[in-house]
Short mmCIF file of C-alpha atoms and ligand atoms in Angstrom, two decimals:
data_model
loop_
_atom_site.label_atom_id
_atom_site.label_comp_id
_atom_site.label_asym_id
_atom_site.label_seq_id
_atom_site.Cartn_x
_atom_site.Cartn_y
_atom_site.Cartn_z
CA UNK A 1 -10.47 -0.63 34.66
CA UNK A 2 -6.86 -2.52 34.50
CA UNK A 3 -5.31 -1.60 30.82
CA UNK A 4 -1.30 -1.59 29.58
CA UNK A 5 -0.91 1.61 28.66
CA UNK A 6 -3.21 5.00 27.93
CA UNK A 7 -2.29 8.12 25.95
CA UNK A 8 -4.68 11.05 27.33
CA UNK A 9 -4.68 14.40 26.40
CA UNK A 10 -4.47 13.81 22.39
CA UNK A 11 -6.44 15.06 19.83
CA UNK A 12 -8.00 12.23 17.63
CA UNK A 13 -8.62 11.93 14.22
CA UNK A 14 -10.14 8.18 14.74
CA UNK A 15 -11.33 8.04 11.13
CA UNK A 16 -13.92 5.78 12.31
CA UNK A 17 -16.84 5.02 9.15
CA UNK A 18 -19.88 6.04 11.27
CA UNK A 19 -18.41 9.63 12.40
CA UNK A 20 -18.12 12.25 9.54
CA UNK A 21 -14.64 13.52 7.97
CA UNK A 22 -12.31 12.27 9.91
CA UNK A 23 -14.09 11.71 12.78
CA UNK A 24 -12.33 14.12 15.29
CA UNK A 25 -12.54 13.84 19.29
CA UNK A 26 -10.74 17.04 20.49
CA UNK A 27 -9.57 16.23 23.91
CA UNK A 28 -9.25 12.46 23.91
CA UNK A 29 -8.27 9.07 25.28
CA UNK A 30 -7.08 6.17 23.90
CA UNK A 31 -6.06 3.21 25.93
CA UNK A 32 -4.35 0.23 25.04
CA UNK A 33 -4.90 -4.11 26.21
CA UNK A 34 -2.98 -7.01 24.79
CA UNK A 35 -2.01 -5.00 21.48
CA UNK A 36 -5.64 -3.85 20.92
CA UNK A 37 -7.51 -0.83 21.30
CA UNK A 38 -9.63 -1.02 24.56
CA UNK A 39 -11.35 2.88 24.30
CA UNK A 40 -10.59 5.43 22.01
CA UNK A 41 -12.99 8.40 23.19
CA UNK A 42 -13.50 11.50 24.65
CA UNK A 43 -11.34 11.81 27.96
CA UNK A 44 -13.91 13.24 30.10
CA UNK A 45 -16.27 9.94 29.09
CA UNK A 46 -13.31 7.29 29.64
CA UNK A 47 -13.74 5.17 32.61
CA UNK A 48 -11.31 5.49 35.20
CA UNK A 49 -8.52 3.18 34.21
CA UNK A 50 -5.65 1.57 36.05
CA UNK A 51 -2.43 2.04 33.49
CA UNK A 52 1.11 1.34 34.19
CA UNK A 53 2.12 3.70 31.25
CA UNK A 54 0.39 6.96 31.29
CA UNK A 55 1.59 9.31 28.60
CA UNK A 56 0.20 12.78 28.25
CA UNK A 57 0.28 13.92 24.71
CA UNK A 58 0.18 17.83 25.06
CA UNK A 59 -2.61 18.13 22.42
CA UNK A 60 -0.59 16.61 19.72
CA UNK A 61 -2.84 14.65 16.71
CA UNK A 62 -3.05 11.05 16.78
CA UNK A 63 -4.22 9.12 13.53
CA UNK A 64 -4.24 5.42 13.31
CA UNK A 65 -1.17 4.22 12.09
CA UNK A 66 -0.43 4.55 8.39
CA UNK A 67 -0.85 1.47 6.11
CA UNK A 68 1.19 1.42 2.32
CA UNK A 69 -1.23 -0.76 0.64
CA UNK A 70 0.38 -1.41 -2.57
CA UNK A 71 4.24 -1.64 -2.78
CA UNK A 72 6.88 -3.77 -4.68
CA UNK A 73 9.22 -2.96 -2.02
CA UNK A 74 11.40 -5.91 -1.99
CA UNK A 75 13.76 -5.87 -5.50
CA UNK A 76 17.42 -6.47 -6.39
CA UNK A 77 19.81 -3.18 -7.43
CA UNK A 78 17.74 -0.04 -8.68
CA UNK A 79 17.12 1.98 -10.86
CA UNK A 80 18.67 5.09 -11.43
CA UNK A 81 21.16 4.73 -13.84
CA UNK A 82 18.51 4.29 -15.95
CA UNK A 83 17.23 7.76 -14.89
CA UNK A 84 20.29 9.03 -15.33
CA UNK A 85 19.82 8.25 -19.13
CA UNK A 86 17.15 9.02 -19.60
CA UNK A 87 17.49 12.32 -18.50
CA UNK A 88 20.68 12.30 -20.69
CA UNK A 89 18.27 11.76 -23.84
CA UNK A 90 18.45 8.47 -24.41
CA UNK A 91 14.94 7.01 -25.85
CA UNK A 92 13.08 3.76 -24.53
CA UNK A 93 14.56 1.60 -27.09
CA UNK A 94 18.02 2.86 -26.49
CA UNK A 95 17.61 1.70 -22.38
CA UNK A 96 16.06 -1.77 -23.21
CA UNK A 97 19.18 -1.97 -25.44
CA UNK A 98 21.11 -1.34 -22.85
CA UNK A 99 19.52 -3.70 -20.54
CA UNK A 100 17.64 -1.38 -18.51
CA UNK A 101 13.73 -1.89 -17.86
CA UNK A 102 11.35 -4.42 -15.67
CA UNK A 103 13.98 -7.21 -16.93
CA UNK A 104 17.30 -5.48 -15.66
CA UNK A 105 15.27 -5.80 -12.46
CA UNK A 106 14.41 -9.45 -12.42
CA UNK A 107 17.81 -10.19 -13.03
CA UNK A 108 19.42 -8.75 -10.20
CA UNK A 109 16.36 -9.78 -8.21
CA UNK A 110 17.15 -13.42 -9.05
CA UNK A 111 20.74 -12.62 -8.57
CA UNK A 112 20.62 -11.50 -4.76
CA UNK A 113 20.40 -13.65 -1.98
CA UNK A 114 17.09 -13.40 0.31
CA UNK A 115 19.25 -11.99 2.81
CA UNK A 116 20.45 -9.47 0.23
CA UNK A 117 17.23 -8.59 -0.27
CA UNK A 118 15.96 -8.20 3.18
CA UNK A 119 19.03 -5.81 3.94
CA UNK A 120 18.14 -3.26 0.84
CA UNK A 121 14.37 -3.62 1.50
CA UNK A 122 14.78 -2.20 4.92
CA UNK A 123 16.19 0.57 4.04
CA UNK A 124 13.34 1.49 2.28
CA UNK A 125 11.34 0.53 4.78
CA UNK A 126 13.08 2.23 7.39
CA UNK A 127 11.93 5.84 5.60
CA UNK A 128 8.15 4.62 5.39
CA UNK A 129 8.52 3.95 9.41
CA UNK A 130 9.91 7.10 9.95
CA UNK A 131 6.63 8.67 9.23
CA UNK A 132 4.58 6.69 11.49
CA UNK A 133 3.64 3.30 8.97
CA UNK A 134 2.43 0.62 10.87
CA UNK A 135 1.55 -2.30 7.86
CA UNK A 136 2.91 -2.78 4.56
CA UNK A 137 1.97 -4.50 1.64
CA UNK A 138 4.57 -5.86 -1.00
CA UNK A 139 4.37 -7.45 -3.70
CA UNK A 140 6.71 -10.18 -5.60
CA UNK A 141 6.67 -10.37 -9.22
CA UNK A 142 10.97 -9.51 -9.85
CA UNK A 143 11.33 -13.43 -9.87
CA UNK A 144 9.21 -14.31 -12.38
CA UNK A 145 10.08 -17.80 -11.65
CA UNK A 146 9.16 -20.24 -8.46
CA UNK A 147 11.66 -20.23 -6.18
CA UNK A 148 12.90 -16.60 -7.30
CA UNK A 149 9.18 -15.48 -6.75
CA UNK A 150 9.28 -17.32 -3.26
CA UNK A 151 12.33 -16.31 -2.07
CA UNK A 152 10.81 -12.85 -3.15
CA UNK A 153 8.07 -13.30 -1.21
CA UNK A 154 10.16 -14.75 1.94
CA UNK A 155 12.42 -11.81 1.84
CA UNK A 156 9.16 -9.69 2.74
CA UNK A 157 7.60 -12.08 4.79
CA UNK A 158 11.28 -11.48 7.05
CA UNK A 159 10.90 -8.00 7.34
CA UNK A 160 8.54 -8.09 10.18
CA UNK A 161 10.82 -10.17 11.83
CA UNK A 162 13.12 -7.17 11.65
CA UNK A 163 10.94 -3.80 12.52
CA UNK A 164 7.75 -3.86 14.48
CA UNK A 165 5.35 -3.41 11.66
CA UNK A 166 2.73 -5.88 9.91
CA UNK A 167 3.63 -7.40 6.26
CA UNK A 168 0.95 -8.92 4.06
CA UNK A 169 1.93 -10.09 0.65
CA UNK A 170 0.75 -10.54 -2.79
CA UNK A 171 2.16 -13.01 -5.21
CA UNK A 172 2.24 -10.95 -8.67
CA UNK A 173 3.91 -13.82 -10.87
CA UNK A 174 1.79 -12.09 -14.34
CA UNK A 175 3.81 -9.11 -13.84
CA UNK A 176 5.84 -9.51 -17.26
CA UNK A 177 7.05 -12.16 -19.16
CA UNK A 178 10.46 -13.65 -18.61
CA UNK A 179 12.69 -14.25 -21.37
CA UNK A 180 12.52 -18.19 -20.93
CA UNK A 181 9.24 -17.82 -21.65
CA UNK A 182 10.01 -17.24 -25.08
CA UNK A 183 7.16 -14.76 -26.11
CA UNK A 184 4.80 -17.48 -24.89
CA UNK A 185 2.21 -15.54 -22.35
CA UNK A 186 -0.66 -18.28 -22.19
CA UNK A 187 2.46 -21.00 -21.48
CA UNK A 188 3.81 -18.52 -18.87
CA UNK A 189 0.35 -17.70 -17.12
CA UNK A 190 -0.51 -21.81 -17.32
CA UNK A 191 2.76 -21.98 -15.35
CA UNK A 192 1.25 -19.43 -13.10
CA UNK A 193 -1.59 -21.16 -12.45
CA UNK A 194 -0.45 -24.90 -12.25
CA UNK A 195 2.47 -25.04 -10.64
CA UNK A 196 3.93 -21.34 -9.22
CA UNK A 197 0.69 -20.30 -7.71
CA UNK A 198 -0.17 -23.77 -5.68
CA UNK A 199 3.81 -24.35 -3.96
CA UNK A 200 3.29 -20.15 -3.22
CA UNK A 201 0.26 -20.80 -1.43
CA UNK A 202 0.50 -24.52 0.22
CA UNK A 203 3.88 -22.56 1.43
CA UNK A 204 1.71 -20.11 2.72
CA UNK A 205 3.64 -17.11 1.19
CA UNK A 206 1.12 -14.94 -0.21
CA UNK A 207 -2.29 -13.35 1.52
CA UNK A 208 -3.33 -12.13 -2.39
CA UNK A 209 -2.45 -12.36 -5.74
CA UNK A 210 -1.89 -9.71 -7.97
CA UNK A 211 -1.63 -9.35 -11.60
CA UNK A 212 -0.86 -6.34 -14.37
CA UNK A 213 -3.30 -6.39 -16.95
CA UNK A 214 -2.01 -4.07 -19.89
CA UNK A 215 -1.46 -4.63 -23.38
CA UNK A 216 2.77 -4.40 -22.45
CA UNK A 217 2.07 -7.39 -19.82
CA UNK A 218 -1.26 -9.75 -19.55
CA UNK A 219 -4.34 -9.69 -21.19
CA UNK A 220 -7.83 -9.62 -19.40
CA UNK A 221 -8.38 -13.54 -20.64
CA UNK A 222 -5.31 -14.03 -19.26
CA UNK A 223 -5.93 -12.03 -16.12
CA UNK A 224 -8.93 -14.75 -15.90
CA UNK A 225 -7.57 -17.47 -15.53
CA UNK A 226 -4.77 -16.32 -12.91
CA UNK A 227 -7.91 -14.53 -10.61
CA UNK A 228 -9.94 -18.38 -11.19
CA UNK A 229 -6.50 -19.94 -9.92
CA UNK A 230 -6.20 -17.95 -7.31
CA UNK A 231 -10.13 -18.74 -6.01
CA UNK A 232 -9.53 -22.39 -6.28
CA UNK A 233 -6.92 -22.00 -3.62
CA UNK A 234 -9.09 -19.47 -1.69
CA UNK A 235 -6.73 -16.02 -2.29
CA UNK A 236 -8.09 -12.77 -2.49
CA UNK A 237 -7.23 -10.70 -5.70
CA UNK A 238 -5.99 -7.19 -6.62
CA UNK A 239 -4.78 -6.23 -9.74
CA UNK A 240 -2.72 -3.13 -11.66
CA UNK A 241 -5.82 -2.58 -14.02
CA UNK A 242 -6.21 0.43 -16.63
CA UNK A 243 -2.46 2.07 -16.08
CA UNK A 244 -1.60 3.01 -19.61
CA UNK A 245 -5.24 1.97 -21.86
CA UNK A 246 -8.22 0.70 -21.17
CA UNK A 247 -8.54 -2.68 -21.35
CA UNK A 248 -11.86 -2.52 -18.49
CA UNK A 249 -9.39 -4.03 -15.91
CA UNK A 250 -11.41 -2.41 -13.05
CA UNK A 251 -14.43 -4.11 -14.18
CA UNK A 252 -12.88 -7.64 -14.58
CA UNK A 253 -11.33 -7.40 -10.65
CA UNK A 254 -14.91 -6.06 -9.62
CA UNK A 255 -16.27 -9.19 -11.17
CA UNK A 256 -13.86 -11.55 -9.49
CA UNK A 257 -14.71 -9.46 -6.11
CA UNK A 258 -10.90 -8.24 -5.98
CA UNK A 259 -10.03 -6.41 -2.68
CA UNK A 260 -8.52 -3.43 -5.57
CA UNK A 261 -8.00 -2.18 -8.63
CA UNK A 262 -4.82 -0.06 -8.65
CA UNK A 263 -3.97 2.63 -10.82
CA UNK A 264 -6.99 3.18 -12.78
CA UNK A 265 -6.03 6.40 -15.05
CA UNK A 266 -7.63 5.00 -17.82
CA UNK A 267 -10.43 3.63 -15.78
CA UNK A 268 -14.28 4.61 -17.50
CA UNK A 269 -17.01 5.09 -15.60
CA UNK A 270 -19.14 2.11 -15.75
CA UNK A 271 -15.34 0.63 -13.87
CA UNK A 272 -15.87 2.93 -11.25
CA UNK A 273 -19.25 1.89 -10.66
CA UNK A 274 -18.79 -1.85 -11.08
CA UNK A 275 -15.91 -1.24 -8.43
CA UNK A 276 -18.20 0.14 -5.99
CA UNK A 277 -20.93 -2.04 -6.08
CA UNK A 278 -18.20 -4.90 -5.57
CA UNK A 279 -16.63 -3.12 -2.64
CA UNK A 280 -13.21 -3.30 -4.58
CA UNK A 281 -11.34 -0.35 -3.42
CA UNK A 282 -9.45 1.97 -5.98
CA UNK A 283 -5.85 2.70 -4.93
CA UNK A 284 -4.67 5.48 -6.46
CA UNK A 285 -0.64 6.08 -7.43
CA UNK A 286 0.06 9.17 -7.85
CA UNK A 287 3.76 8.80 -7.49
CA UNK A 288 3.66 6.76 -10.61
CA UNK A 289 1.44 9.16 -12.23
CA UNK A 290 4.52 11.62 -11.32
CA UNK A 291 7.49 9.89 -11.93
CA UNK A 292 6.63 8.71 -15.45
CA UNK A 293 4.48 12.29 -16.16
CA UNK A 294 1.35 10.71 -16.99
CA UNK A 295 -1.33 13.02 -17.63
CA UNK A 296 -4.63 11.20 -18.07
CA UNK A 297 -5.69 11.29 -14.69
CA UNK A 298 -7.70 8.65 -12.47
CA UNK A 299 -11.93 9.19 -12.69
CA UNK A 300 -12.05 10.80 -8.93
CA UNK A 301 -15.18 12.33 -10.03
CA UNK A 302 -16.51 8.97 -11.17
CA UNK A 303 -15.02 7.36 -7.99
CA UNK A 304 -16.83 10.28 -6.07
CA UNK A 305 -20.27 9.93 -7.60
CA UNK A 306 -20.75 5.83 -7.32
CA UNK A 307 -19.17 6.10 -3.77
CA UNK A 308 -16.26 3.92 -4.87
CA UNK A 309 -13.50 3.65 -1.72
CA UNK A 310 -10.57 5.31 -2.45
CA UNK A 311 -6.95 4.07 -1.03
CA UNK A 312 -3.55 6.20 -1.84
CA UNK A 313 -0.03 3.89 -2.29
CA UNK A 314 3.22 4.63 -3.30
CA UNK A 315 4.09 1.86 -5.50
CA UNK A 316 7.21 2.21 -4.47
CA UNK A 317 9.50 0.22 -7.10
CA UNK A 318 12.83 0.86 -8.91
CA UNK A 319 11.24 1.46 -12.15
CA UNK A 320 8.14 3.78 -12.34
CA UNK A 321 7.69 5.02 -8.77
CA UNK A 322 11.01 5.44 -6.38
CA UNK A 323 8.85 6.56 -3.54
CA UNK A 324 9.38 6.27 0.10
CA UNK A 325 6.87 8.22 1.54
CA UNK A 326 2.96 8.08 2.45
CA UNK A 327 3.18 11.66 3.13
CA UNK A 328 4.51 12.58 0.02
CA UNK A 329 2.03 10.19 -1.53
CA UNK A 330 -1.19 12.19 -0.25
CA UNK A 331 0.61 15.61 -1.11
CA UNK A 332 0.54 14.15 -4.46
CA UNK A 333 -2.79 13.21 -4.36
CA UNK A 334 -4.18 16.39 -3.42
CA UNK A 335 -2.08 18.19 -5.81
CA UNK A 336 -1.75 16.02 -9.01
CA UNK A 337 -5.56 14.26 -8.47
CA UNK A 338 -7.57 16.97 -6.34
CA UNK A 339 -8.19 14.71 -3.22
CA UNK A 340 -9.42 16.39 -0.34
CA UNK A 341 -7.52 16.00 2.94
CA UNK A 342 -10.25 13.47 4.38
CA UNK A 343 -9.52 11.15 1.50
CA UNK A 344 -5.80 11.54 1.56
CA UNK A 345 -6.01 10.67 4.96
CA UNK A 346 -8.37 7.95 4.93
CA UNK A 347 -6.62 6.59 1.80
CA UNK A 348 -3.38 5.73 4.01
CA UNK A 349 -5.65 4.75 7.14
CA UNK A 350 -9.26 3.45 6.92
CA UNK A 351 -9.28 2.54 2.96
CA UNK A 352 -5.97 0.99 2.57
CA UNK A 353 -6.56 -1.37 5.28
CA UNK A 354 -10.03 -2.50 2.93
CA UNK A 355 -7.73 -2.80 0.04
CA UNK A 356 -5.81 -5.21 2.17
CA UNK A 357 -8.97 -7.09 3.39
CA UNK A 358 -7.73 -5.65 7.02
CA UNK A 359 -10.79 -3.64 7.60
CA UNK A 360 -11.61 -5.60 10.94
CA UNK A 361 -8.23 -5.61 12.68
CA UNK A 362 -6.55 -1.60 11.75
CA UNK A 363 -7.23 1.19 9.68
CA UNK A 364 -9.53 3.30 12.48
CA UNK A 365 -9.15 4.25 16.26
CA UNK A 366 -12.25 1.97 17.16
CA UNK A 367 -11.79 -0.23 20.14
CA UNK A 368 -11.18 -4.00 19.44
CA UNK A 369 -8.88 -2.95 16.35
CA UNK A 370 -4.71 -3.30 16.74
CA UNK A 371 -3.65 -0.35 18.66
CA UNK A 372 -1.43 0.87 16.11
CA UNK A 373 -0.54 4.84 16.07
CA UNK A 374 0.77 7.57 14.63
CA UNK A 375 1.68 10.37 16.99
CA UNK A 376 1.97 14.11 15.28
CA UNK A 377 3.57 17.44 16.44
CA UNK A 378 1.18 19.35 13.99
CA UNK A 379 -1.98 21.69 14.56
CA UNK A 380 -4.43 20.46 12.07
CA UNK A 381 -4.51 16.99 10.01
CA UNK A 382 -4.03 18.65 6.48
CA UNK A 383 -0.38 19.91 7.66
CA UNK A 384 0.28 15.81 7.00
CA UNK A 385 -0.74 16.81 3.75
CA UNK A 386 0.12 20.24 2.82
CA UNK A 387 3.80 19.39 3.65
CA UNK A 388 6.29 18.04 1.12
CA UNK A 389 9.62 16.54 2.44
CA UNK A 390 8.84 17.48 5.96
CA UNK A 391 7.78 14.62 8.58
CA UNK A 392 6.00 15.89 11.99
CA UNK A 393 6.08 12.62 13.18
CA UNK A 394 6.37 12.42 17.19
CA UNK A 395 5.69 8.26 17.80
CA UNK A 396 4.46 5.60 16.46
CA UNK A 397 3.34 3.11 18.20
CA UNK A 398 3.09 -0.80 16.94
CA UNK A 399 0.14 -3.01 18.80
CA UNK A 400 0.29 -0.83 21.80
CA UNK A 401 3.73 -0.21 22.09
ZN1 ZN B 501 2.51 -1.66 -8.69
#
């Protein structure tokens, strides 16, 4: 059977849904047609195939490639000066003072050029390819403003342009309030919804939107009547739902069918179980949970017991979360939540690419999805997430290449 290119000799986590754990096929194939998986099996059951390439893989791991399902990865300038003092002492009030906060961030957001914006973003997401990514969500929400919150969402739309690696985006407009707004939210999220929201998506700029839903940033009315915008124009929803109280954010995205609820440390359990029976994924942040030393933990129990999916991000943004790294991310999550290693894994494979409404096209080693890979020099699949700061990545590969 004519195919581009096969990788035999591989061991296979495929972590396809109808195998158990991670689905493991020790001594397998996987070949590659037109970007897309054509077998990914046992060797000795492979047909015979006729491949150009032929790369032998020496027994290393292959997972499919790694997918960052919730990041705000595109911003102006960063953070750490802020950091800085705060580490120095200085108190929340003293850094708003001071300028620092969300707001320091719009403002050089709105101040750089897309270009600007591409270059720093890829920096970023030069580290996150490094360790064998192959899509990327990101998020706007630093404009706070049309065209800022376009160009925003431009900037990450041009990143694929620049590295082979898929870019889906989510227009998060009811992030915070912008001073102009003048205190007004319900003017701010009418602007939203009647004019910011329609030019984002007749331009074709966004594949979800996305909104924060805390008592610091939108209420769930408010939350509403962005989600009821955003079905009029036929977007998806996700939203940041029960980070710092709980306002029952994870049951208002279940009722709108959102694709996730992220966050979710306040989260009860009659969230969780609205969440699964809506098939809206949780995607947990534990690099959040770190950076700002939270320590009400997510419901993983809850998630657990109603079979609610379970994603892992990195929220990487200047503010809360500085984090570059998936692998990091599921050390975290094992460490700081108690995930086991087949739901740190699946959380950056299988159930981030439901939280991005991907499920069909990557996320598993099944033939017919994208053959993206990620290649390991390791011995077992929890080394990916017993490690901290070291990356056993061999190759990834991007649609079969
Ligand atoms: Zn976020």
């Amino acid at each position: 059977m004519r195919c581009d290119r096969i990788w035999r000799n591989a061991r296979l986590a495929t972590l396809a849904p109808d195998q158990p754990g991670l689905g493991i096929i020790e001594s397998g194939l996987i070949a590659a047609c037109d970007r897309r998986i054509l077998y990914a099996g046992p060797e000795a059951e492979a047909p015979a195939f006729d491949a150009p390439e032929r790369t032998n893989c020496e027994e290393r791991w292959i997972t499919p490639g790694l997918i960052d399902c919730h990041t705000h990865l595109v911003y102006g300038a960063n953070r750490a000066h802020e950091f800085e003092l705060r580490l120095a002492g200085a108190s929340y009030e003293e850094i708003a003072r001071a300028g620092g906060g969300i707001l320091s961030t719009m403002a050089a957001t709105r101040a750089a050029s897309e270009a600007e914006l591409v270059e720093s973003a890829l920096l970023r997401l030069d580290a996150l390819l490094a360790e064998g990514l192959t899509t990327i969500e990101v998020k706007s929400g630093y404009g706070l403003a049309r065209d800022a919150e376009m160009r925003q969402l431009r900037a990450a739309r041009q990143l694929a342009a620049h590295r082979r690696v898929e870019v889906t985006t989510s227009f998060l407009g009811a992030h915070a309030l912008p001073p102009e707004a003048g205190g007004d939210k319900d003017a701010y999220i009418g602007l939203i919804c009647d004019k910011m929201l329609p030019a984002i998506a007749e331009a074709g700029l966004a594949d979800a939107v996305d909104a924060f839903c805390e008592s610091i940033a939108f209420s769930p009315a408010q939350t509403a009547l962005v989600f009821e915008a955003a079905g009029r124009l036929g977007l998806p929803v996700k939203l940041h739902a029960d980070q710092f109280s709980n306002l029952h954010g994870a049951a208002l995205a279940a009722r709108y069918g959102a694709l996730s609820a992220d966050h979710l440390e306040y989260t009860d359990e009659a969230g969780a179980a609205a969440m699964a029976g809506a098939g809206t994924v949780a995607v947990l942040l534990p690099g959040a949970f770190y950076f700002t030393r939270e320590t009400r933990k997510p419901p993983v129990e809850a998630f657990r017991k109603h079979g609610t999916r379970m994603a892992l991000a990195t929220d990487c943004n200047p503010g809360s979360s500085p984090l570059t790294s998936l692998l990091l991310a599921m050390n975290f999550g094992a460490t700081l939540f108690r995930l086991t290693v087949e739901e740190c894994l699946a959380g950056v494979t299988r159930e981030a690419a439901r939280a991005l409404g991907r499920f069909d096209s990557i996320g598993t080693l099944q033939a017919g999805k994208f053959c993206d890979l990620a290649i390991w020099d390791i011995e077992r699949p929890a080394e990916l997430v017993y490690g901290m700061g070291f990356n056993p990545l061999h190759a990834r590969v991007w649609r079969g290449e």
